[in-house]
Tab-separated table of N, CA and C in Angstrom:
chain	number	residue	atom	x	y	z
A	1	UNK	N	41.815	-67.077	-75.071
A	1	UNK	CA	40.596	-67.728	-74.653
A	1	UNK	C	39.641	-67.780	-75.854
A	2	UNK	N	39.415	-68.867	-76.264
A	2	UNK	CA	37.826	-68.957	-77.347
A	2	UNK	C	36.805	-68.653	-76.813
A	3	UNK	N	36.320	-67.617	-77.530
A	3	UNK	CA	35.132	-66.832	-77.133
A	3	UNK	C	33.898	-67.537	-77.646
A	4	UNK	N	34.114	-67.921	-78.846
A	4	UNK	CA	33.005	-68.347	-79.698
A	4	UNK	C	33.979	-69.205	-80.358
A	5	UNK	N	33.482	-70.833	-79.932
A	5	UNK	CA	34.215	-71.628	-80.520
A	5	UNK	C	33.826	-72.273	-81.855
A	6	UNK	N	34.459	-72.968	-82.825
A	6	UNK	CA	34.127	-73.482	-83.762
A	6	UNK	C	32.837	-74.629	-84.026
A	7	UNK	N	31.359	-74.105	-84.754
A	7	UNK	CA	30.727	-75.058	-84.992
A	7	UNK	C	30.810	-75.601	-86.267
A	8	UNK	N	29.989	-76.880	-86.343
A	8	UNK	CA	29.524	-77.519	-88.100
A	8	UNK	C	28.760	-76.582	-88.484
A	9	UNK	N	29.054	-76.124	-89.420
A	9	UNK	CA	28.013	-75.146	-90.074
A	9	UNK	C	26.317	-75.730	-89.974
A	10	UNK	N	25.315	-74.555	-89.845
A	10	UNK	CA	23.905	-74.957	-90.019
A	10	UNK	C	23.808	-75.975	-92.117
A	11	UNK	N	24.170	-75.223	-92.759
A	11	UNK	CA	24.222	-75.171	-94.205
A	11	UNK	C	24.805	-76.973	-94.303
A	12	UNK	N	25.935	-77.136	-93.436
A	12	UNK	CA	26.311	-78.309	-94.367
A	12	UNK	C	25.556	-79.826	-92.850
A	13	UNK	N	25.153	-79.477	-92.287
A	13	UNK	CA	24.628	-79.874	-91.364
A	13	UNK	C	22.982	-80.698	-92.819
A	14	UNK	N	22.768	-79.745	-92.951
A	14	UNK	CA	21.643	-79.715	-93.468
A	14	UNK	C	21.511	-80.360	-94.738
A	15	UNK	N	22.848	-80.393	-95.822
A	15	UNK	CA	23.114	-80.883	-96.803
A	15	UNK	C	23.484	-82.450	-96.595
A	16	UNK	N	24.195	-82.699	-95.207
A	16	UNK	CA	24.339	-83.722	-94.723
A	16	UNK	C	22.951	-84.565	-94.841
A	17	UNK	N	22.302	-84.263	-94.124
A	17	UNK	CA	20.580	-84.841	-93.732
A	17	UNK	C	19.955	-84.790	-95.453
A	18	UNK	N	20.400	-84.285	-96.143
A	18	UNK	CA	19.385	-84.278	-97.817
A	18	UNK	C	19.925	-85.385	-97.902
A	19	UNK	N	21.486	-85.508	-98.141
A	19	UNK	CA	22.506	-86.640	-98.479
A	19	UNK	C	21.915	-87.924	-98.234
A	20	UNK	N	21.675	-87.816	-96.438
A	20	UNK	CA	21.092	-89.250	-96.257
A	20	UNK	C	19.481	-89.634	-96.508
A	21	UNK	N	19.097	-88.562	-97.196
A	21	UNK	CA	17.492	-89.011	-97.547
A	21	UNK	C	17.545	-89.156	-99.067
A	22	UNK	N	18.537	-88.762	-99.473
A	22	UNK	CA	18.147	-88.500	-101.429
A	22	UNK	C	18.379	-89.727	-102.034
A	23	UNK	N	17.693	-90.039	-102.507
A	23	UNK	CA	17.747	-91.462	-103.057
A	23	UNK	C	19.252	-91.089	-104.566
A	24	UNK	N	20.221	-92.107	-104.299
A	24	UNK	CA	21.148	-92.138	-105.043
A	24	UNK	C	21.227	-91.815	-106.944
A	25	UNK	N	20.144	-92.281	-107.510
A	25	UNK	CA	19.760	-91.747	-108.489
A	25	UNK	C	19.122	-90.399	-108.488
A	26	UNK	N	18.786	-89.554	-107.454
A	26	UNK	CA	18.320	-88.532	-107.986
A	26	UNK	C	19.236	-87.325	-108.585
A	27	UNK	N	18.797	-86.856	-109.773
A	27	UNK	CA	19.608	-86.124	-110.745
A	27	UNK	C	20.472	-84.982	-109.897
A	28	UNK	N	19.225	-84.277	-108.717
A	28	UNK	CA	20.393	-82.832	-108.298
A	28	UNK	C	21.575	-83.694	-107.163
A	29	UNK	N	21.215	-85.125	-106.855
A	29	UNK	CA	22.155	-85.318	-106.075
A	29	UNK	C	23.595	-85.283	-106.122
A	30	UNK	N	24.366	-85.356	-107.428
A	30	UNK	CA	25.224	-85.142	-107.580
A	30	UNK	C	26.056	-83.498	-107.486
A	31	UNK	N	25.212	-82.629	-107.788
A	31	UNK	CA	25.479	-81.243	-106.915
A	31	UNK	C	25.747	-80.866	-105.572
A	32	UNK	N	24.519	-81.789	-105.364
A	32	UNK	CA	24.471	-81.759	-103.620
A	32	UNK	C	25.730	-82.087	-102.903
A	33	UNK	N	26.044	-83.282	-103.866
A	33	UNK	CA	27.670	-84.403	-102.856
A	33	UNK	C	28.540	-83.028	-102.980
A	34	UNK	N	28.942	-82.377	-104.329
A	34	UNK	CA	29.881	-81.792	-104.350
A	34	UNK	C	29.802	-80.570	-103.843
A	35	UNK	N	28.632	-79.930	-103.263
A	35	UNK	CA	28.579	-78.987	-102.164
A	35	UNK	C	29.021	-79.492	-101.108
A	36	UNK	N	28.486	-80.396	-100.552
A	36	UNK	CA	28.791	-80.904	-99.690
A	36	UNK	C	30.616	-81.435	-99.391
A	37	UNK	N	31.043	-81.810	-100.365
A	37	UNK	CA	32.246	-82.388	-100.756
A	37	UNK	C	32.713	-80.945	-99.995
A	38	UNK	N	32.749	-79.429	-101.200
A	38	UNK	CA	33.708	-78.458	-101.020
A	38	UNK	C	33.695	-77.634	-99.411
A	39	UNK	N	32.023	-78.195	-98.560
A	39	UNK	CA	32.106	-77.383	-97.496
A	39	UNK	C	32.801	-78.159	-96.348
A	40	UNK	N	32.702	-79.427	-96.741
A	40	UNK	CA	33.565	-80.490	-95.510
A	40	UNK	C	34.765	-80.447	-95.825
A	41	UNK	N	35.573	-79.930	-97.049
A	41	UNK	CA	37.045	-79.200	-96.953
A	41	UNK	C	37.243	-78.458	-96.532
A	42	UNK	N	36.397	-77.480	-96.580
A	42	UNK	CA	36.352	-75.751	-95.588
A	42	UNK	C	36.531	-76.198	-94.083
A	43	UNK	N	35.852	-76.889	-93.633
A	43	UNK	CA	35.952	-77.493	-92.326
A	43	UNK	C	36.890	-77.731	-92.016
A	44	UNK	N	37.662	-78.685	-92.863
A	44	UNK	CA	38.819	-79.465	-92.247
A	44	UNK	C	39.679	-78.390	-92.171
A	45	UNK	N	39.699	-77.607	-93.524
A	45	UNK	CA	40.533	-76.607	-93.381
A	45	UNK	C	40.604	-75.838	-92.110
A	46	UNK	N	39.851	-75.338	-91.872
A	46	UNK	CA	39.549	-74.257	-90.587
A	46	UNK	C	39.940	-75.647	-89.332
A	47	UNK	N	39.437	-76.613	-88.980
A	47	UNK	CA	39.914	-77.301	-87.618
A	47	UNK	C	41.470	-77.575	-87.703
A	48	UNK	N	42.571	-77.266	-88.913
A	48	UNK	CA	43.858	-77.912	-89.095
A	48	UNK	C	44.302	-76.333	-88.269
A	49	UNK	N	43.135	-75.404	-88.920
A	49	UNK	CA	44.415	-73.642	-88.506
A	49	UNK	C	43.802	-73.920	-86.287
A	50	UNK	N	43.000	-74.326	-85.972
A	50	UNK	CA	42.260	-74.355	-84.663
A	50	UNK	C	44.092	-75.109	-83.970
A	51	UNK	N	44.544	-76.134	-84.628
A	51	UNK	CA	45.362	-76.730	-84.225
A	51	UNK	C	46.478	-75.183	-83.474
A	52	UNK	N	47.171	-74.655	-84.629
A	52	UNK	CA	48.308	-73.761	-84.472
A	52	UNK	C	47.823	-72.196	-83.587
A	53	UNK	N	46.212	-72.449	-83.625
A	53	UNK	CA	46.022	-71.391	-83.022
A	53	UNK	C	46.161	-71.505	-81.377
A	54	UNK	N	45.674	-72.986	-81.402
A	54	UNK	CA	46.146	-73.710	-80.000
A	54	UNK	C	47.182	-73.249	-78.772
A	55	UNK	N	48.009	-73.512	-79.887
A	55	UNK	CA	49.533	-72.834	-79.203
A	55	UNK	C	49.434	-71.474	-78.759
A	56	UNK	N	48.771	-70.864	-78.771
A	56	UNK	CA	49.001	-69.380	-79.080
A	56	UNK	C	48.776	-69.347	-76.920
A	57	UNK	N	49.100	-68.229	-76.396
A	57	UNK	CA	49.024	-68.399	-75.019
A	57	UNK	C	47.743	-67.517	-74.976
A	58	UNK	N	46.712	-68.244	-74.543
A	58	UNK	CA	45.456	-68.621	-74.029
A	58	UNK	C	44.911	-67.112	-73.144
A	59	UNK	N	45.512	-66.698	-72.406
A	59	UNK	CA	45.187	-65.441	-71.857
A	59	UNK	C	45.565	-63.814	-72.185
A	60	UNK	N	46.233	-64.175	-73.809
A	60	UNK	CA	46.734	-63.101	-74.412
A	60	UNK	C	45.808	-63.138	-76.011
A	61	UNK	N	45.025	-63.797	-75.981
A	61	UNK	CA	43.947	-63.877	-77.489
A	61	UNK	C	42.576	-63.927	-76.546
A	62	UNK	N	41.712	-63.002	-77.563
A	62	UNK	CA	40.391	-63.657	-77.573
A	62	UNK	C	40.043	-64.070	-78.887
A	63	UNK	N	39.183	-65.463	-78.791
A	63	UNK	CA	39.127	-65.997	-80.152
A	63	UNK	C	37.600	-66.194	-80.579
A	64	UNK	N	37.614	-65.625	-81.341
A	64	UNK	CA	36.210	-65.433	-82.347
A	64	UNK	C	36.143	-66.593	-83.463
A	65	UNK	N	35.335	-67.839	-83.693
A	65	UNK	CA	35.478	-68.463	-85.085
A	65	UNK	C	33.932	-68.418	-85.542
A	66	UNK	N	34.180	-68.626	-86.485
A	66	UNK	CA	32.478	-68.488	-87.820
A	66	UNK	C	31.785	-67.489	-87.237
A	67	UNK	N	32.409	-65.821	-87.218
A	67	UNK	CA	31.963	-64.751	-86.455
A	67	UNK	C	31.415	-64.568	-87.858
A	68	UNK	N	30.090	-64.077	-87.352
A	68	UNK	CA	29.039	-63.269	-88.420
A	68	UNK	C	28.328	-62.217	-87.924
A	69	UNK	N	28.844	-61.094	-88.623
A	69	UNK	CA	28.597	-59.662	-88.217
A	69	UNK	C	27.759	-59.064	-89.462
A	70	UNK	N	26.925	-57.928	-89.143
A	70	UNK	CA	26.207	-57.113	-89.730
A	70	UNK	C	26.824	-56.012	-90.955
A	71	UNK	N	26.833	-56.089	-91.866
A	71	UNK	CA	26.992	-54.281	-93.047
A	71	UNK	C	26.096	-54.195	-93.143
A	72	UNK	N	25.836	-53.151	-92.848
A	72	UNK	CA	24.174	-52.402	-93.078
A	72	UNK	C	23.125	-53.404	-93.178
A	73	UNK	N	22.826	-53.776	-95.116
A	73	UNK	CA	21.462	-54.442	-94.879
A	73	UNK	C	21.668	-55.998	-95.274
A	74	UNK	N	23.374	-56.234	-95.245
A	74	UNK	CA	24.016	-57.613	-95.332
A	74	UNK	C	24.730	-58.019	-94.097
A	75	UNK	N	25.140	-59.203	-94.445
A	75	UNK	CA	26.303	-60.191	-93.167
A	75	UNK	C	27.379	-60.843	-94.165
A	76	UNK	N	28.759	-60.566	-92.853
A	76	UNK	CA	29.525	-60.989	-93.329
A	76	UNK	C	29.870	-61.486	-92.537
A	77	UNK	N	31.198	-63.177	-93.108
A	77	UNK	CA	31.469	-63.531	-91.890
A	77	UNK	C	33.183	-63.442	-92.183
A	78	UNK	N	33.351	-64.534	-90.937
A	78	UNK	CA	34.772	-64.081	-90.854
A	78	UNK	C	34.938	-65.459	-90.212
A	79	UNK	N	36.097	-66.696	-90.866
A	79	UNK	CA	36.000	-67.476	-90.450
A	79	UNK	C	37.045	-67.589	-88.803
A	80	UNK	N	37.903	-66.957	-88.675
A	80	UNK	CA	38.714	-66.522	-87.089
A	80	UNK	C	39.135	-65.517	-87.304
A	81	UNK	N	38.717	-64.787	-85.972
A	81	UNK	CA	39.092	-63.431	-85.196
A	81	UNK	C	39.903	-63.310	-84.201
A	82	UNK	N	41.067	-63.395	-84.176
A	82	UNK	CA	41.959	-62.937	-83.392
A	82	UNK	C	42.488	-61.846	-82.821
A	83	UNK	N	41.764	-61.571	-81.381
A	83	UNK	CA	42.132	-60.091	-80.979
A	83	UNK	C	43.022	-60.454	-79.645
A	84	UNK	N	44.230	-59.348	-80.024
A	84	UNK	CA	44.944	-59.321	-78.375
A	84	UNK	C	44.707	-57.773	-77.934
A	85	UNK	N	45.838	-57.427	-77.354
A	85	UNK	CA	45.560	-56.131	-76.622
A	85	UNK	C	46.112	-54.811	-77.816
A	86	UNK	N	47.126	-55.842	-78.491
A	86	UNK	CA	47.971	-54.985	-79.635
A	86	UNK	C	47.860	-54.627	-81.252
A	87	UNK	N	46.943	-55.726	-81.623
A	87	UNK	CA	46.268	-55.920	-82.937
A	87	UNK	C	44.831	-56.665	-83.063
A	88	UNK	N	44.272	-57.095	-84.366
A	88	UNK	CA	42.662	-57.440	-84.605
A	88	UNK	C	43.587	-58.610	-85.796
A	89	UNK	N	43.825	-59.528	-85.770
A	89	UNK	CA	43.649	-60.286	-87.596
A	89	UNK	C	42.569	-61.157	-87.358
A	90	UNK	N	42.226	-60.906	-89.082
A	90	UNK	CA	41.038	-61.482	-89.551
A	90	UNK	C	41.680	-62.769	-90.344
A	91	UNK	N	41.329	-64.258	-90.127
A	91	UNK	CA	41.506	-65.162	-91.030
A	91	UNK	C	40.528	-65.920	-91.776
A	92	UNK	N	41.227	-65.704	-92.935
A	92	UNK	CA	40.064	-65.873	-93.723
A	92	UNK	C	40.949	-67.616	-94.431
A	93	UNK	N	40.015	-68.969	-93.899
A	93	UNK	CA	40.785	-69.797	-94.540
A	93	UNK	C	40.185	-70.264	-95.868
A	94	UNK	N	41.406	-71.123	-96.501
A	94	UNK	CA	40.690	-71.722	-97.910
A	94	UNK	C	41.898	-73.055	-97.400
A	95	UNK	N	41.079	-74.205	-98.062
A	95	UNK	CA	41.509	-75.505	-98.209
A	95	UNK	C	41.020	-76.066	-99.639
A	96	UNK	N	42.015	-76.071	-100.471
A	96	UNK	CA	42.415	-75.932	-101.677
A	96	UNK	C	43.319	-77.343	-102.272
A	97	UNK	N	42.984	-78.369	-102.766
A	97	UNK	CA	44.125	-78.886	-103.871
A	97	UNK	C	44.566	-78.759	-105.369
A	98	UNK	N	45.362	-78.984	-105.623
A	98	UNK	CA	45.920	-78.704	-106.875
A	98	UNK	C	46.581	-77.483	-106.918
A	99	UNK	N	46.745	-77.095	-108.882
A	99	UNK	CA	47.538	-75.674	-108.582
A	99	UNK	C	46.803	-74.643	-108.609
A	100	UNK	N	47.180	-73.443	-107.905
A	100	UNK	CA	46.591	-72.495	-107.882
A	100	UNK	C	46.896	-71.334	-108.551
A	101	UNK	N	46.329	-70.831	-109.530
A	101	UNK	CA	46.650	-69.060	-109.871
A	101	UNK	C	45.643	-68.240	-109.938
A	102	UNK	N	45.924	-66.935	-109.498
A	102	UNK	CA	45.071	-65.699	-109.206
A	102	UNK	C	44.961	-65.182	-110.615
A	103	UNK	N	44.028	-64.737	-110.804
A	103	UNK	CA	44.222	-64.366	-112.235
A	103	UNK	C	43.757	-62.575	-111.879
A	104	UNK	N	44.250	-61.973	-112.163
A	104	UNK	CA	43.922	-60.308	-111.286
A	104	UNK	C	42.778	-59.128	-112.174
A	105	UNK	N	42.993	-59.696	-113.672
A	105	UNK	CA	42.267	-59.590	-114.148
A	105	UNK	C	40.878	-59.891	-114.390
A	106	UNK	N	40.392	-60.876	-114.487
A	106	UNK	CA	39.182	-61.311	-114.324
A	106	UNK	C	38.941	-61.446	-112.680
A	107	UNK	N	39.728	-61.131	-111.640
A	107	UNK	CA	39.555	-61.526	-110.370
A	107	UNK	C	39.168	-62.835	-109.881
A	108	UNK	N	39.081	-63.583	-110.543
A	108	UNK	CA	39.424	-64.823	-110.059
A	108	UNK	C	40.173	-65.827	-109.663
A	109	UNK	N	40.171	-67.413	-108.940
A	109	UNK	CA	41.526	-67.980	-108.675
A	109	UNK	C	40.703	-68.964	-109.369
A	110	UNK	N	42.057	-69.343	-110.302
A	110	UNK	CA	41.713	-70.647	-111.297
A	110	UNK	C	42.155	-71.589	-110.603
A	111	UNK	N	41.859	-73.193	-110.448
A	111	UNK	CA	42.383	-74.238	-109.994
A	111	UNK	C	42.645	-75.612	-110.492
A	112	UNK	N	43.090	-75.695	-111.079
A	112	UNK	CA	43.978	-77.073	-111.866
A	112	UNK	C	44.407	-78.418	-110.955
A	113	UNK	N	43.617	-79.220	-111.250
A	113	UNK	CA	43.390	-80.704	-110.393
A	113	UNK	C	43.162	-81.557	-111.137
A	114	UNK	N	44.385	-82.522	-111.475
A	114	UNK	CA	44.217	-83.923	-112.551
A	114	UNK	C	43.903	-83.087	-114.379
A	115	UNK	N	43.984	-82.306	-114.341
A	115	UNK	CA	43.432	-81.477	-115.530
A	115	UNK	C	42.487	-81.099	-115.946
A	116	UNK	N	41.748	-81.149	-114.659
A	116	UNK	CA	40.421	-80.373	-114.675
A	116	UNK	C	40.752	-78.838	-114.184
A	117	UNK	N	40.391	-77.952	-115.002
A	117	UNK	CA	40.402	-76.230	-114.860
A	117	UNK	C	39.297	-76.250	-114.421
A	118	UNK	N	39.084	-75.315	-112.984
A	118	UNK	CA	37.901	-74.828	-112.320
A	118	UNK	C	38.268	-73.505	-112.266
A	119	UNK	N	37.151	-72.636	-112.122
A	119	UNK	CA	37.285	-70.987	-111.670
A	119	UNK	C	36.682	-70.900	-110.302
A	120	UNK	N	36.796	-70.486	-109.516
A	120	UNK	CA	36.497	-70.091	-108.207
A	120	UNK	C	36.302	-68.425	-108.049
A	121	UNK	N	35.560	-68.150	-107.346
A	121	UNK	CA	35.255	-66.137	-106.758
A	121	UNK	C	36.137	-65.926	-106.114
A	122	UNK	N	36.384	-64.818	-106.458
A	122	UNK	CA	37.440	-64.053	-105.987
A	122	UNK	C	37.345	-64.020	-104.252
A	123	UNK	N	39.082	-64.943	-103.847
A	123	UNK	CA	39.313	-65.296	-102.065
A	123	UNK	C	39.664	-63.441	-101.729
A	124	UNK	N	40.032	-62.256	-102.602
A	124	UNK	CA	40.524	-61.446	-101.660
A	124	UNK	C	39.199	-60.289	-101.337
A	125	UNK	N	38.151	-60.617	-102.772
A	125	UNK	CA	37.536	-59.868	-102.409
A	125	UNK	C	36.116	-60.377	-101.212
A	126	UNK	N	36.595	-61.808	-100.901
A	126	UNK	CA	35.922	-62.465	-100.131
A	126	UNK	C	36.534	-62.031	-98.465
């Protein structure tokens, strides 16, 4: 049973609405798109795993998504919570193209797309 079902985030909700007011030349707008760009992948990502979680039999899960819980004097979230009677997993998604490597040292995941090298924060300590 979904307990707490999947919303649009407040954040990209909001980036949405700048989007449609920012006049096309303005300089930070191009930041903006590509925030916007990487959080409407997160999305898709997370509604593709909603699909397989689907399947799952309905009176043997409770389902938690964009759960945001308290550490002390921070929040963390957790994009699905899957609890049955027998275990807790936490999923944490990423929607990602190109290639990917972890680099363990610097803790980061590098990402290679058309030959553009990006660095990304560390997904495990996320």
């Amino acid at each position: 049973m979904i307990v707490k079902p999947r919303n649009v985030p407040l954040k990209m909700q909001k980036l949405q609405a700048l989007l449609y007011r920012l006049p096309d030349r303005h300089p930070a707008r191009p930041e903006f798109e590509q925030e916007y760009s990487w959080r409407k992948a997160g999305l898709k990502g997370e509604l593709e795993i909603d699909y397989y979680i689907s399947l799952l039999p309905e009176e043997d899960y409770l389902i938690f998504n964009g759960l945001r819980l308290p550490n002390g004097s921070k929040n963390f979230q957790i994009d699905t919570l899957l609890l049955s009677s027998q275990y807790a997993l936490l999923i944490e998604i990423k929607n990602l193209a190109g290639e990917l490597f972890y680099d363990q040292h610097s803790k980061q995941l590098i990402k290679t797309l058309n030959g553009k090298v990006e660095a990304k924060s560390d997904p495990i300590a996320q």
